[in-house]
Amino acid sequence: MLYYSITSFIVIGIVSFVVGEVFSRIEKSDLLERSEKYAGYIVNHINLEMYDEFFGPAMNEYGYINLKNNRDQFKCLEKIVKSNIYDFNLKKVYLYDMNGQIIYSNISGQIGYVVERGRNSHLDSALDGVPTSELQDVGKLDSKGELVENSLLESYYPVYEYSEGVANREKQTGVMEIYQNMKELDIQIASAHKKAVIITGSSMGLLFLILLLIIKKGSNVIRLKTDQLVEARDNMEEKVEERAQEIKQTYERLQETQKRLSRSEKLAGIGTLASGVAHEINNP
């Protein structure tokens, strides 16, 4: 029972840890997938609003788009973007043209920065029409070389022309990059890990107690049978000892009887000899 208890506790600990890790990884994968879909919805919505509220009117008014030098255009686009990302837990927003140049960002110092082909595989993929995402862990550098202070999901999505609310997938005009704050992701993953460990540990602990009761009951039965066997052995030894004493006493009585019989035979022989001698003396 001691070995069983120690082994069970070790197994429960190992299994609970492994199950917790597996469930936390599954939960992390599901949360990332939902966050990526969420990012796609946001980008598509901003993409539609930009064409309806900015690009179309700006082209009609100015005949060109120059966010770097035209402050009115920049403020108009910034208002649209900020109104659409408000309370959506987005930290950064970048808009690239098809040459990899940042034409808009809610971080003004990044505007005009060019990312050449081959330097950022995620941006290259989005420029080719394939959206991608990458989780940026705390303490690492993001694609702009900035230190990540909180967990962020960096997502790249193609930007298309819109006509009457319908995207023209044949005419890609750029790429939008957004950063989602994933602090809640870490909290949810830790919570999922904790729940998995508690549930697994409780289930295996209950199983451990049930098996312990079964083993304890079996141990009691074995102990009872062992006591009965020991008692039967002791009784048998007592009977054997009593029988040995009886045999010893019988053997001693037999020896005494044999001695008396031997003496009687000797006396009978002497009597016969004496009577023969007396007869010879009386009849010479």
Short mmCIF file of C-alpha atoms in Angstrom, two decimals:
data_model
loop_
_atom_site.label_atom_id
_atom_site.label_comp_id
_atom_site.label_asym_id
_atom_site.label_seq_id
_atom_site.Cartn_x
_atom_site.Cartn_y
_atom_site.Cartn_z
CA MET A 1 0.00 0.00 0.00
CA LEU A 2 2.93 2.35 0.69
CA TYR A 3 4.44 1.70 -2.74
CA TYR A 4 1.01 2.05 -4.34
CA SER A 5 0.38 5.40 -2.63
CA ILE A 6 3.78 6.86 -3.58
CA THR A 7 3.54 5.62 -7.17
CA SER A 8 -0.03 6.90 -7.52
CA PHE A 9 0.86 10.39 -6.32
CA ILE A 10 3.77 10.54 -8.77
CA VAL A 11 1.59 9.32 -11.66
CA ILE A 12 -1.22 11.75 -10.75
CA GLY A 13 1.26 14.65 -10.74
CA ILE A 14 2.81 13.71 -14.08
CA VAL A 15 -0.50 13.04 -15.83
CA SER A 16 -2.08 16.23 -14.46
CA PHE A 17 0.87 18.29 -15.70
CA VAL A 18 0.85 16.67 -19.15
CA VAL A 19 -2.93 17.02 -19.55
CA GLY A 20 -2.70 20.65 -18.41
CA GLU A 21 -0.03 21.36 -21.02
CA VAL A 22 -2.01 19.63 -23.78
CA PHE A 23 -5.24 21.46 -22.94
CA SER A 24 -3.48 24.82 -22.65
CA ARG A 25 -1.90 24.29 -26.09
CA ILE A 26 -5.28 23.36 -27.57
CA GLU A 27 -6.88 26.39 -25.92
CA LYS A 28 -4.07 28.61 -27.19
CA SER A 29 -4.50 27.31 -30.74
CA ASP A 30 -8.27 27.90 -30.62
CA LEU A 31 -7.88 31.41 -29.20
CA LEU A 32 -5.29 32.32 -31.83
CA GLU A 33 -7.55 31.03 -34.58
CA ARG A 34 -10.46 33.11 -33.26
CA SER A 35 -8.20 36.17 -32.92
CA GLU A 36 -7.01 35.77 -36.51
CA LYS A 37 -10.61 35.59 -37.75
CA TYR A 38 -11.43 38.61 -35.61
CA ALA A 39 -8.53 40.51 -37.17
CA GLY A 40 -9.77 39.57 -40.65
CA TYR A 41 -13.25 40.95 -39.89
CA ILE A 42 -11.75 44.21 -38.59
CA VAL A 43 -9.48 44.66 -41.62
CA ASN A 44 -12.31 43.96 -44.07
CA HIS A 45 -14.51 46.46 -42.28
CA ILE A 46 -11.79 49.15 -42.25
CA ASN A 47 -11.03 48.35 -45.89
CA LEU A 48 -14.67 48.98 -46.84
CA GLU A 49 -14.90 52.18 -44.76
CA MET A 50 -11.66 53.55 -46.25
CA TYR A 51 -12.94 53.20 -49.81
CA ASP A 52 -16.42 54.47 -49.04
CA GLU A 53 -15.40 57.36 -46.78
CA PHE A 54 -11.89 58.30 -47.91
CA PHE A 55 -10.36 56.99 -51.13
CA GLY A 56 -13.39 57.67 -53.31
CA PRO A 57 -14.11 61.18 -51.99
CA ALA A 58 -10.39 62.08 -51.90
CA MET A 59 -9.84 61.04 -55.50
CA ASN A 60 -12.90 63.03 -56.56
CA GLU A 61 -11.69 66.09 -54.66
CA TYR A 62 -7.92 66.02 -55.18
CA GLY A 63 -7.40 63.53 -58.00
CA TYR A 64 -4.55 61.90 -56.05
CA ILE A 65 -3.70 60.34 -52.69
CA ASN A 66 -0.69 61.70 -50.80
CA LEU A 67 -0.99 60.99 -47.10
CA LYS A 68 2.58 62.04 -46.36
CA ASN A 69 2.29 65.59 -47.67
CA ASN A 70 -1.45 66.26 -47.56
CA ARG A 71 -2.42 66.69 -43.89
CA ASP A 72 -6.13 66.94 -44.66
CA GLN A 73 -6.08 63.53 -46.34
CA PHE A 74 -4.06 62.06 -43.49
CA LYS A 75 -6.41 63.45 -40.82
CA CYS A 76 -9.45 62.20 -42.72
CA LEU A 77 -8.04 58.67 -43.01
CA GLU A 78 -6.84 58.70 -39.40
CA LYS A 79 -10.32 59.65 -38.22
CA ILE A 80 -11.86 56.78 -40.16
CA VAL A 81 -9.30 54.24 -38.90
CA LYS A 82 -9.49 55.34 -35.26
CA SER A 83 -13.28 55.34 -35.28
CA ASN A 84 -13.28 51.77 -36.61
CA ILE A 85 -10.65 50.37 -34.24
CA TYR A 86 -11.95 52.13 -31.13
CA ASP A 87 -12.42 49.68 -28.26
CA PHE A 88 -11.25 46.76 -30.46
CA ASN A 89 -8.09 46.22 -28.39
CA LEU A 90 -5.77 47.08 -31.29
CA LYS A 91 -2.37 48.56 -30.44
CA LYS A 92 -0.94 49.43 -33.87
CA VAL A 93 -2.24 49.79 -37.43
CA TYR A 94 -0.10 50.02 -40.58
CA LEU A 95 -1.21 50.46 -44.18
CA TYR A 96 1.27 49.45 -46.92
CA ASP A 97 1.11 50.11 -50.61
CA MET A 98 2.05 47.38 -53.09
CA ASN A 99 5.71 48.46 -52.91
CA GLY A 100 5.94 47.74 -49.18
CA GLN A 101 5.94 51.41 -48.14
CA ILE A 102 3.98 52.42 -45.05
CA ILE A 103 1.54 55.08 -46.26
CA TYR A 104 -0.40 55.27 -43.00
CA SER A 105 0.17 54.35 -39.37
CA ASN A 106 -1.29 55.42 -36.04
CA ILE A 107 2.41 55.80 -35.10
CA SER A 108 3.37 58.81 -37.22
CA GLY A 109 7.12 58.15 -37.08
CA GLN A 110 6.69 54.97 -39.15
CA ILE A 111 5.06 56.65 -42.17
CA GLY A 112 7.26 56.48 -45.26
CA TYR A 113 9.22 53.45 -43.99
CA VAL A 114 9.78 50.89 -46.76
CA VAL A 115 10.01 47.13 -46.16
CA GLU A 116 11.77 45.56 -49.10
CA ARG A 117 10.77 42.18 -50.47
CA GLY A 118 12.43 39.29 -48.65
CA ARG A 119 12.84 41.12 -45.33
CA ASN A 120 9.41 40.23 -43.97
CA SER A 121 7.92 36.93 -45.14
CA HIS A 122 4.52 37.72 -43.63
CA LEU A 123 4.27 41.01 -45.52
CA ASP A 124 5.44 39.30 -48.71
CA SER A 125 2.73 36.68 -48.28
CA ALA A 126 0.03 39.33 -47.75
CA LEU A 127 1.27 41.28 -50.80
CA ASP A 128 0.71 38.05 -52.74
CA GLY A 129 -2.87 37.90 -51.41
CA VAL A 130 -2.38 35.39 -48.60
CA PRO A 131 -3.16 36.69 -45.06
CA THR A 132 -0.81 35.59 -42.27
CA SER A 133 -0.43 36.08 -38.51
CA GLU A 134 2.32 35.64 -35.95
CA LEU A 135 2.21 35.77 -32.15
CA GLN A 136 4.85 38.11 -30.73
CA ASP A 137 5.99 37.08 -27.24
CA VAL A 138 7.01 39.53 -24.53
CA GLY A 139 10.67 40.55 -24.61
CA LYS A 140 11.18 39.89 -28.33
CA LEU A 141 11.49 42.35 -31.22
CA ASP A 142 8.62 42.79 -33.67
CA SER A 143 8.98 43.16 -37.43
CA LYS A 144 9.80 46.88 -36.97
CA GLY A 145 12.59 46.13 -34.50
CA GLU A 146 10.64 47.41 -31.50
CA LEU A 147 10.64 45.61 -28.15
CA VAL A 148 7.36 43.81 -27.40
CA GLU A 149 6.11 44.75 -23.92
CA ASN A 150 2.86 42.75 -24.05
CA SER A 151 1.90 39.66 -26.04
CA LEU A 152 0.74 40.82 -29.47
CA LEU A 153 -0.79 39.08 -32.46
CA GLU A 154 0.72 40.60 -35.60
CA SER A 155 -1.63 40.06 -38.58
CA TYR A 156 -1.21 40.98 -42.25
CA TYR A 157 -4.25 41.12 -44.56
CA PRO A 158 -4.55 42.20 -48.22
CA VAL A 159 -6.45 45.41 -48.98
CA TYR A 160 -8.68 45.44 -52.08
CA GLU A 161 -10.63 47.96 -54.08
CA TYR A 162 -14.32 48.20 -53.20
CA SER A 163 -17.14 49.07 -55.52
CA GLU A 164 -20.65 49.54 -54.09
CA GLY A 165 -19.72 47.61 -50.97
CA VAL A 166 -18.22 44.62 -52.84
CA ALA A 167 -14.49 43.83 -52.77
CA ASN A 168 -12.75 43.34 -56.10
CA ARG A 169 -10.36 40.48 -55.34
CA GLU A 170 -8.63 41.00 -58.67
CA LYS A 171 -7.41 44.48 -57.66
CA GLN A 172 -5.28 44.43 -54.54
CA THR A 173 -4.14 47.89 -53.53
CA GLY A 174 -2.00 47.14 -50.48
CA VAL A 175 -1.71 45.41 -47.13
CA MET A 176 -3.01 46.29 -43.68
CA GLU A 177 -1.07 45.19 -40.63
CA ILE A 178 -2.67 45.27 -37.18
CA TYR A 179 -1.42 44.38 -33.72
CA GLN A 180 -3.89 42.88 -31.25
CA ASN A 181 -3.18 42.99 -27.54
CA MET A 182 -3.06 39.33 -26.45
CA LYS A 183 -2.70 39.89 -22.71
CA GLU A 184 -6.08 38.23 -22.22
CA LEU A 185 -4.78 35.26 -24.20
CA ASP A 186 -2.11 34.56 -21.59
CA ILE A 187 -4.70 34.83 -18.81
CA GLN A 188 -7.10 32.46 -20.58
CA ILE A 189 -4.32 29.97 -21.32
CA ALA A 190 -3.21 30.00 -17.67
CA SER A 191 -6.84 29.55 -16.60
CA ALA A 192 -7.31 26.63 -19.03
CA HIS A 193 -4.10 25.02 -17.75
CA LYS A 194 -5.25 25.43 -14.14
CA LYS A 195 -8.71 24.00 -14.86
CA ALA A 196 -7.25 21.03 -16.72
CA VAL A 197 -4.85 20.27 -13.86
CA ILE A 198 -7.61 20.57 -11.24
CA ILE A 199 -10.08 18.41 -13.17
CA THR A 200 -7.48 15.77 -14.03
CA GLY A 201 -6.02 15.75 -10.52
CA SER A 202 -9.48 15.48 -8.95
CA SER A 203 -10.55 12.65 -11.25
CA MET A 204 -7.36 10.68 -10.74
CA GLY A 205 -7.44 11.45 -7.02
CA LEU A 206 -10.95 10.01 -6.79
CA LEU A 207 -9.83 6.94 -8.72
CA PHE A 208 -6.83 6.68 -6.39
CA LEU A 209 -9.12 6.71 -3.31
CA ILE A 210 -11.44 4.07 -4.83
CA LEU A 211 -8.52 1.78 -5.66
CA LEU A 212 -7.02 2.44 -2.23
CA LEU A 213 -10.26 1.30 -0.56
CA ILE A 214 -10.32 -1.84 -2.75
CA ILE A 215 -6.69 -2.62 -1.92
CA LYS A 216 -7.30 -1.94 1.76
CA LYS A 217 -10.28 -4.29 1.78
CA GLY A 218 -8.26 -6.94 -0.05
CA SER A 219 -5.44 -6.44 2.45
CA ASN A 220 -7.86 -6.97 5.33
CA VAL A 221 -9.12 -10.21 3.75
CA ILE A 222 -5.54 -11.41 3.24
CA ARG A 223 -4.66 -10.51 6.83
CA LEU A 224 -7.72 -12.40 8.12
CA LYS A 225 -6.89 -15.48 6.08
CA THR A 226 -3.27 -15.27 7.20
CA ASP A 227 -4.33 -15.11 10.85
CA GLN A 228 -6.55 -18.15 10.31
CA LEU A 229 -3.69 -20.05 8.70
CA VAL A 230 -1.33 -19.09 11.53
CA GLU A 231 -3.90 -20.20 14.09
CA ALA A 232 -4.44 -23.49 12.24
CA ARG A 233 -0.68 -24.03 12.08
CA ASP A 234 -0.34 -23.35 15.81
CA ASN A 235 -3.17 -25.78 16.56
CA MET A 236 -1.57 -28.36 14.32
CA GLU A 237 1.76 -27.93 16.10
CA GLU A 238 0.07 -28.35 19.47
CA LYS A 239 -1.68 -31.54 18.32
CA VAL A 240 1.53 -32.87 16.83
CA GLU A 241 3.33 -32.16 20.09
CA GLU A 242 0.57 -33.86 22.09
CA ARG A 243 0.68 -36.87 19.76
CA ALA A 244 4.45 -37.00 20.09
CA GLN A 245 4.14 -36.99 23.89
CA GLU A 246 1.57 -39.81 23.70
CA ILE A 247 3.83 -41.82 21.41
CA LYS A 248 6.78 -41.21 23.72
CA GLN A 249 4.81 -42.32 26.77
CA THR A 250 3.55 -45.42 24.95
CA TYR A 251 7.09 -46.21 23.85
CA GLU A 252 8.35 -45.85 27.45
CA ARG A 253 5.56 -48.13 28.74
CA LEU A 254 6.40 -50.64 26.04
CA GLN A 255 10.07 -50.62 27.04
CA GLU A 256 9.12 -51.08 30.73
CA THR A 257 6.83 -54.00 29.79
CA GLN A 258 9.61 -55.56 27.74
CA LYS A 259 12.00 -55.25 30.68
CA ARG A 260 9.49 -56.91 33.04
CA LEU A 261 8.85 -59.64 30.51
CA SER A 262 12.56 -60.26 30.14
CA ARG A 263 12.96 -60.53 33.90
CA SER A 264 10.01 -62.94 34.10
CA GLU A 265 11.53 -65.14 31.40
CA LYS A 266 14.84 -65.19 33.24
CA LEU A 267 13.14 -66.15 36.54
CA ALA A 268 11.12 -68.86 34.78
CA GLY A 269 14.33 -70.30 33.30
CA ILE A 270 16.03 -70.31 36.71
CA GLY A 271 12.98 -72.06 38.24
CA THR A 272 13.04 -74.74 35.57
CA LEU A 273 16.76 -75.30 36.08
CA ALA A 274 16.32 -75.53 39.87
CA SER A 275 13.52 -78.09 39.61
CA GLY A 276 15.62 -80.21 37.26
CA VAL A 277 18.55 -80.18 39.65
CA ALA A 278 16.31 -81.07 42.60
CA HIS A 279 14.85 -83.99 40.66
CA GLU A 280 18.30 -85.35 39.87
CA ILE A 281 19.32 -85.06 43.48
CA ASN A 282 16.23 -86.92 44.66
CA ASN A 283 16.67 -89.64 42.04
CA PRO A 284 20.40 -90.32 41.61
#
